[in-house]
Amino acid sequence: MSVLSVLSKILERTVHRQLNEYLTKRKLVYDFQSGFRGSYSTDTCLINLTDFIRSEISEGNLVGIVLIDLQKAFDTVDHEILCKKLSVMGVGSIDWFSSYLGGAMCLS
């Protein structure tokens, strides 16, 4: 067993907590984002979606929905674009994120 993996997990949790707090305080997280947020789940997402559909139907509107399940969606995230978005949101330490993500070119 490696001590590095334990330290890595502690660091990841700390960065996650701080980044989540930063994005939430500045209202940079979509209100209906359910994944990876405390007190939110697939159930809360489905409840919001169901409520929206029922509301629209009761107002006489037509409602359509397209659902897409992307396998390995996180593996398809472009690290350079992610770093640029974090920079635009005012997140500091972009070089650290770049290094952590494998050296993506994160230009501020």
PDB file of C-alpha atoms in Angstrom:
ATOM      1  CA  MET A   1       0.000   0.000   0.000  1.00  0.00           C
ATOM      2  CA  SER A   2       1.168   3.446  -0.812  1.00  0.00           C
ATOM      3  CA  VAL A   3       0.848   6.445   1.491  1.00  0.00           C
ATOM      4  CA  LEU A   4       0.642   8.618  -1.619  1.00  0.00           C
ATOM      5  CA  SER A   5      -2.835   7.334  -2.492  1.00  0.00           C
ATOM      6  CA  VAL A   6      -4.091   8.242   0.994  1.00  0.00           C
ATOM      7  CA  LEU A   7      -2.583  11.723   0.720  1.00  0.00           C
ATOM      8  CA  SER A   8      -4.029  12.006  -2.781  1.00  0.00           C
ATOM      9  CA  LYS A   9      -7.523  11.238  -1.525  1.00  0.00           C
ATOM     10  CA  ILE A  10      -7.213  13.785   1.288  1.00  0.00           C
ATOM     11  CA  LEU A  11      -6.000  16.418  -1.179  1.00  0.00           C
ATOM     12  CA  GLU A  12      -8.790  15.592  -3.650  1.00  0.00           C
ATOM     13  CA  ARG A  13     -11.435  15.925  -0.927  1.00  0.00           C
ATOM     14  CA  THR A  14     -10.004  19.231   0.230  1.00  0.00           C
ATOM     15  CA  VAL A  15      -9.880  20.657  -3.296  1.00  0.00           C
ATOM     16  CA  HIS A  16     -13.399  19.341  -4.025  1.00  0.00           C
ATOM     17  CA  ARG A  17     -14.786  20.937  -0.864  1.00  0.00           C
ATOM     18  CA  GLN A  18     -13.110  24.286  -1.550  1.00  0.00           C
ATOM     19  CA  LEU A  19     -14.031  24.352  -5.244  1.00  0.00           C
ATOM     20  CA  ASN A  20     -17.623  23.346  -4.528  1.00  0.00           C
ATOM     21  CA  GLU A  21     -17.894  26.053  -1.851  1.00  0.00           C
ATOM     22  CA  TYR A  22     -16.406  28.664  -4.226  1.00  0.00           C
ATOM     23  CA  LEU A  23     -18.740  27.767  -7.108  1.00  0.00           C
ATOM     24  CA  THR A  24     -21.821  27.567  -4.876  1.00  0.00           C
ATOM     25  CA  LYS A  25     -21.203  30.910  -3.116  1.00  0.00           C
ATOM     26  CA  ARG A  26     -20.815  32.650  -6.474  1.00  0.00           C
ATOM     27  CA  LYS A  27     -23.888  30.878  -7.897  1.00  0.00           C
ATOM     28  CA  LEU A  28     -21.836  29.319 -10.688  1.00  0.00           C
ATOM     29  CA  VAL A  29     -23.514  25.923 -10.318  1.00  0.00           C
ATOM     30  CA  TYR A  30     -26.689  25.318 -12.320  1.00  0.00           C
ATOM     31  CA  ASP A  31     -29.672  25.242  -9.936  1.00  0.00           C
ATOM     32  CA  PHE A  32     -30.837  21.869 -11.214  1.00  0.00           C
ATOM     33  CA  GLN A  33     -27.404  20.210 -11.178  1.00  0.00           C
ATOM     34  CA  SER A  34     -27.941  16.981  -9.253  1.00  0.00           C
ATOM     35  CA  GLY A  35     -24.757  15.000  -9.767  1.00  0.00           C
ATOM     36  CA  PHE A  36     -21.904  15.359  -7.296  1.00  0.00           C
ATOM     37  CA  ARG A  37     -23.780  17.713  -4.972  1.00  0.00           C
ATOM     38  CA  GLY A  38     -24.723  17.084  -1.367  1.00  0.00           C
ATOM     39  CA  SER A  39     -28.477  16.675  -0.751  1.00  0.00           C
ATOM     40  CA  TYR A  40     -29.112  16.074  -4.470  1.00  0.00           C
ATOM     41  CA  SER A  41     -29.584  12.778  -6.254  1.00  0.00           C
ATOM     42  CA  THR A  42     -31.141  11.104  -9.263  1.00  0.00           C
ATOM     43  CA  ASP A  43     -34.426  11.250  -7.330  1.00  0.00           C
ATOM     44  CA  THR A  44     -34.320  15.038  -6.919  1.00  0.00           C
ATOM     45  CA  CYS A  45     -33.485  15.394 -10.612  1.00  0.00           C
ATOM     46  CA  LEU A  46     -36.438  13.225 -11.614  1.00  0.00           C
ATOM     47  CA  ILE A  47     -38.783  15.068  -9.235  1.00  0.00           C
ATOM     48  CA  ASN A  48     -37.780  18.427 -10.756  1.00  0.00           C
ATOM     49  CA  LEU A  49     -38.180  17.061 -14.279  1.00  0.00           C
ATOM     50  CA  THR A  50     -41.569  15.513 -13.505  1.00  0.00           C
ATOM     51  CA  ASP A  51     -42.803  18.738 -11.888  1.00  0.00           C
ATOM     52  CA  PHE A  52     -41.660  20.761 -14.921  1.00  0.00           C
ATOM     53  CA  ILE A  53     -43.378  18.391 -17.386  1.00  0.00           C
ATOM     54  CA  ARG A  54     -46.628  18.382 -15.390  1.00  0.00           C
ATOM     55  CA  SER A  55     -46.573  22.176 -15.125  1.00  0.00           C
ATOM     56  CA  GLU A  56     -46.059  22.610 -18.867  1.00  0.00           C
ATOM     57  CA  ILE A  57     -48.784  20.080 -19.740  1.00  0.00           C
ATOM     58  CA  SER A  58     -51.233  21.762 -17.344  1.00  0.00           C
ATOM     59  CA  GLU A  59     -50.600  25.035 -19.202  1.00  0.00           C
ATOM     60  CA  GLY A  60     -51.467  23.322 -22.484  1.00  0.00           C
ATOM     61  CA  ASN A  61     -47.915  23.158 -23.796  1.00  0.00           C
ATOM     62  CA  LEU A  62     -46.433  20.199 -25.645  1.00  0.00           C
ATOM     63  CA  VAL A  63     -43.414  18.645 -23.984  1.00  0.00           C
ATOM     64  CA  GLY A  64     -40.706  16.538 -25.573  1.00  0.00           C
ATOM     65  CA  ILE A  65     -37.621  15.040 -24.017  1.00  0.00           C
ATOM     66  CA  VAL A  66     -34.435  13.474 -25.309  1.00  0.00           C
ATOM     67  CA  LEU A  67     -32.348  11.453 -22.882  1.00  0.00           C
ATOM     68  CA  ILE A  68     -28.777  10.488 -23.695  1.00  0.00           C
ATOM     69  CA  ASP A  69     -26.582   8.216 -21.619  1.00  0.00           C
ATOM     70  CA  LEU A  70     -22.925   8.791 -22.417  1.00  0.00           C
ATOM     71  CA  GLN A  71     -20.646   5.958 -21.434  1.00  0.00           C
ATOM     72  CA  LYS A  72     -17.444   7.142 -19.824  1.00  0.00           C
ATOM     73  CA  ALA A  73     -18.605  10.745 -20.169  1.00  0.00           C
ATOM     74  CA  PHE A  74     -15.896  12.028 -17.827  1.00  0.00           C
ATOM     75  CA  ASP A  75     -13.229  10.434 -20.032  1.00  0.00           C
ATOM     76  CA  THR A  76     -14.389  12.648 -22.906  1.00  0.00           C
ATOM     77  CA  VAL A  77     -13.949  15.969 -21.076  1.00  0.00           C
ATOM     78  CA  ASP A  78     -11.362  18.169 -22.790  1.00  0.00           C
ATOM     79  CA  HIS A  79      -8.985  19.198 -19.993  1.00  0.00           C
ATOM     80  CA  GLU A  80      -7.853  22.352 -21.765  1.00  0.00           C
ATOM     81  CA  ILE A  81     -11.452  23.586 -22.139  1.00  0.00           C
ATOM     82  CA  LEU A  82     -12.181  22.644 -18.509  1.00  0.00           C
ATOM     83  CA  CYS A  83      -9.176  24.648 -17.291  1.00  0.00           C
ATOM     84  CA  LYS A  84     -10.208  27.638 -19.416  1.00  0.00           C
ATOM     85  CA  LYS A  85     -13.721  27.520 -17.972  1.00  0.00           C
ATOM     86  CA  LEU A  86     -12.360  27.347 -14.429  1.00  0.00           C
ATOM     87  CA  SER A  87     -10.153  30.342 -15.194  1.00  0.00           C
ATOM     88  CA  VAL A  88     -13.101  32.344 -16.579  1.00  0.00           C
ATOM     89  CA  MET A  89     -15.025  31.509 -13.392  1.00  0.00           C
ATOM     90  CA  GLY A  90     -12.225  33.085 -11.383  1.00  0.00           C
ATOM     91  CA  VAL A  91     -10.784  29.877  -9.977  1.00  0.00           C
ATOM     92  CA  GLY A  92      -7.126  30.286  -9.059  1.00  0.00           C
ATOM     93  CA  SER A  93      -4.300  27.751  -9.206  1.00  0.00           C
ATOM     94  CA  ILE A  94      -5.095  26.762 -12.784  1.00  0.00           C
ATOM     95  CA  ASP A  95      -1.528  25.483 -13.168  1.00  0.00           C
ATOM     96  CA  TRP A  96      -2.177  23.027 -10.330  1.00  0.00           C
ATOM     97  CA  PHE A  97      -5.367  21.780 -11.997  1.00  0.00           C
ATOM     98  CA  SER A  98      -3.484  21.476 -15.289  1.00  0.00           C
ATOM     99  CA  SER A  99      -0.754  19.407 -13.680  1.00  0.00           C
ATOM    100  CA  TYR A 100      -3.276  17.248 -11.806  1.00  0.00           C
ATOM    101  CA  LEU A 101      -5.207  16.556 -15.012  1.00  0.00           C
ATOM    102  CA  GLY A 102      -2.092  15.275 -16.693  1.00  0.00           C
ATOM    103  CA  GLY A 103      -0.442  18.405 -17.957  1.00  0.00           C
ATOM    104  CA  ALA A 104      -3.218  19.883 -20.114  1.00  0.00           C
ATOM    105  CA  MET A 105      -2.295  23.279 -21.472  1.00  0.00           C
ATOM    106  CA  CYS A 106      -4.372  25.589 -19.293  1.00  0.00           C
ATOM    107  CA  LEU A 107      -3.759  29.083 -20.483  1.00  0.00           C
ATOM    108  CA  SER A 108      -5.362  31.815 -18.410  1.00  0.00           C
TER     109      SER A 108
END
